[in-house]
XYZ file of C-alpha atoms in Angstrom:
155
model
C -10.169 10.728 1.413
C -9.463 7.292 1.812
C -6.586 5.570 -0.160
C -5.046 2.076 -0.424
C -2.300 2.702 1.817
C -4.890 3.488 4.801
C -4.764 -0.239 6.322
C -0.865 -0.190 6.436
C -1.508 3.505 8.377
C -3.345 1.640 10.641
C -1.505 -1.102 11.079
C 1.219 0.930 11.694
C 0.017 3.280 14.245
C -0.949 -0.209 16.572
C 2.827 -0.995 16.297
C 4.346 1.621 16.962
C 1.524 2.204 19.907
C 2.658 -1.289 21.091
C 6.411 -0.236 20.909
C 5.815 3.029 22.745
C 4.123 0.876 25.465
C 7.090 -2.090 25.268
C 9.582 0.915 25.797
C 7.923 2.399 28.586
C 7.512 -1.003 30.195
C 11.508 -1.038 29.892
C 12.408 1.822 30.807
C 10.542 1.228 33.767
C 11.820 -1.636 34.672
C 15.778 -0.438 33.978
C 14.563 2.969 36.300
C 13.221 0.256 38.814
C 16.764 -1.902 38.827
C 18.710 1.568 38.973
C 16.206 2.488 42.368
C 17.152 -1.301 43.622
C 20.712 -0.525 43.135
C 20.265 2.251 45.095
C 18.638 0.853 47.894
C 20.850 -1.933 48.023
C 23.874 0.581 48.627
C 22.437 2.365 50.793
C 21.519 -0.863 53.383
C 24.898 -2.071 52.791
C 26.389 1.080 53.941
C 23.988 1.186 56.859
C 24.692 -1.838 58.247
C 28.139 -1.865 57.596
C 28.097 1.307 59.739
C 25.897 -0.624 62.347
C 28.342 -3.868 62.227
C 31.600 -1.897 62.570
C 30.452 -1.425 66.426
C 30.890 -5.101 67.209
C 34.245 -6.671 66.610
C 32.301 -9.945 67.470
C 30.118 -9.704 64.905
C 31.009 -12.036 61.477
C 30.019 -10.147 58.307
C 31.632 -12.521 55.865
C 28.709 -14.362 54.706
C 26.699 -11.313 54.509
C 28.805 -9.092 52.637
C 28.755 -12.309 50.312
C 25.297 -12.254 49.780
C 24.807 -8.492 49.160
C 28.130 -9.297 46.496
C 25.694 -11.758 45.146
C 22.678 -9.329 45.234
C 24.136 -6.728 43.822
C 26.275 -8.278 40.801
C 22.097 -9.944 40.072
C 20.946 -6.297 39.612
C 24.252 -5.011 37.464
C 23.596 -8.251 35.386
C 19.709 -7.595 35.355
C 19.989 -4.201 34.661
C 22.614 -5.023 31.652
C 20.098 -7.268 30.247
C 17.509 -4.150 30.250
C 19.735 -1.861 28.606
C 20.416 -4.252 26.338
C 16.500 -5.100 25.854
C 16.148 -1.451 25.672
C 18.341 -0.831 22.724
C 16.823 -3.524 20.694
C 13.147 -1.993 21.213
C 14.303 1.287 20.305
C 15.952 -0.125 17.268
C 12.603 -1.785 16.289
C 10.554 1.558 17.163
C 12.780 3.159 14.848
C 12.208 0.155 12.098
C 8.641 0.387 12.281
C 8.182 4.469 12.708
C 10.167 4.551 9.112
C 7.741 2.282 8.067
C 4.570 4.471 9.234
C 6.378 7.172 7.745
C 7.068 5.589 4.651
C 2.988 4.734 4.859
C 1.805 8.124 5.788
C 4.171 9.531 2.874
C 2.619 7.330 0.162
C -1.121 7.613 1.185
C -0.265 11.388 1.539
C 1.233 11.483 -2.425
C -2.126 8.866 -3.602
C -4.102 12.214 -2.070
C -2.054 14.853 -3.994
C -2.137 12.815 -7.224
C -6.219 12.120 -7.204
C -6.485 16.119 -5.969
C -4.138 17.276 -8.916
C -6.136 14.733 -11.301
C -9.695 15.749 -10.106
C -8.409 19.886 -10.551
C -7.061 18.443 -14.157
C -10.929 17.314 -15.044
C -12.315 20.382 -13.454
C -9.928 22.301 -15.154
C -10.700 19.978 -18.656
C -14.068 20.544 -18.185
C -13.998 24.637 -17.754
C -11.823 24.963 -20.581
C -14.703 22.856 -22.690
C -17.474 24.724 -21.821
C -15.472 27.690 -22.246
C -14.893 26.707 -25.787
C -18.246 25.698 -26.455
C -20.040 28.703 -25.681
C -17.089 30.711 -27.624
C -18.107 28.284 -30.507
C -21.930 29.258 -30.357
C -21.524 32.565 -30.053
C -19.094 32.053 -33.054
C -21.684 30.479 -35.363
C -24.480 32.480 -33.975
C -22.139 35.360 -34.980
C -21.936 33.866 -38.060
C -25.752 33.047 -38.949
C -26.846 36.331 -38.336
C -24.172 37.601 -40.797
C -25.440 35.260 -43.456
C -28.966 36.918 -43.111
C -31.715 35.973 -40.611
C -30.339 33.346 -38.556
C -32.903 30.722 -37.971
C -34.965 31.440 -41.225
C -31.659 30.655 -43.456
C -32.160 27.480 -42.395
C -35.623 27.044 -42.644
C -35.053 28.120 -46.789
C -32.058 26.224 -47.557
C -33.830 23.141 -46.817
């Protein structure tokens, strides 16, 4: 049955389809900055472990950089969980408002099914109470004497 909440359903659903898609594009990418934070810990130990055979070797700079690289990712990855919080916040905005949709196209139904049983209902109870009423006066003519021809001779 349709109803005039069925456009805000649908409008609904697309949002919160486009928010499920948004948070799996960010949880994606925060899963993708956790692996790069990885990997990046890993290399530095490695080479750390390689460098540590050559007292000759300067490391300064480079243990700079990877500093550098790796405060990027916390600071990225901050910015994602933050991101990430404020999409779920939204998907949780606009789910109460399918919800909210769904529960008031769902009630429209209930009311026109409880109004259209009401009618049927209406009408069953009039037939039933017309054909009580013929049989009533049918009861009733043929107590009077003849039915049909007691009409016929009081006219």
């Amino acid at each position: 049955m349709k109803t005039p909440y069925d456009p805000v359903v649908r409008v609904g659903a697309r949002e919160m389809e486009a928010m499920r898609e948004a948070l799996r594009r960010e949880m994606a990418r925060v899963a993708g900055l956790a692996r790069d934070a990885a990997a990046l810990s890993v290399r530095v130990r490695e080479e750390c472990a390689l460098a540590e055979g050559d007292p000759q070797m300067r490391t300064d700079h480079w243990v700079r950089a990877r500093k550098a690289q790796a405060a990027a990712i916390a600071h990225y990855q901050a910015e994602a969980e933050a991101g990430l919080a404020q999409l779920r916040g939204r998907a949780l905005a606009a789910y109460g408002r399918l919800r909210a949709a769904e529960q008031a196209a769902s009630a429209y139904i209930d009311r026109a099914n409880a109004e259209a049983d009401r009618k049927a209902q209406a009408e069953a109870d009039d037939l039933g109470n017309a054909r009580r009423l013929l049989k009533l006066r049918r009861r009733m003519r043929a107590r009077r004497g003849g039915g049909a021809d007691g009409l016929v001779d009081a006219a």
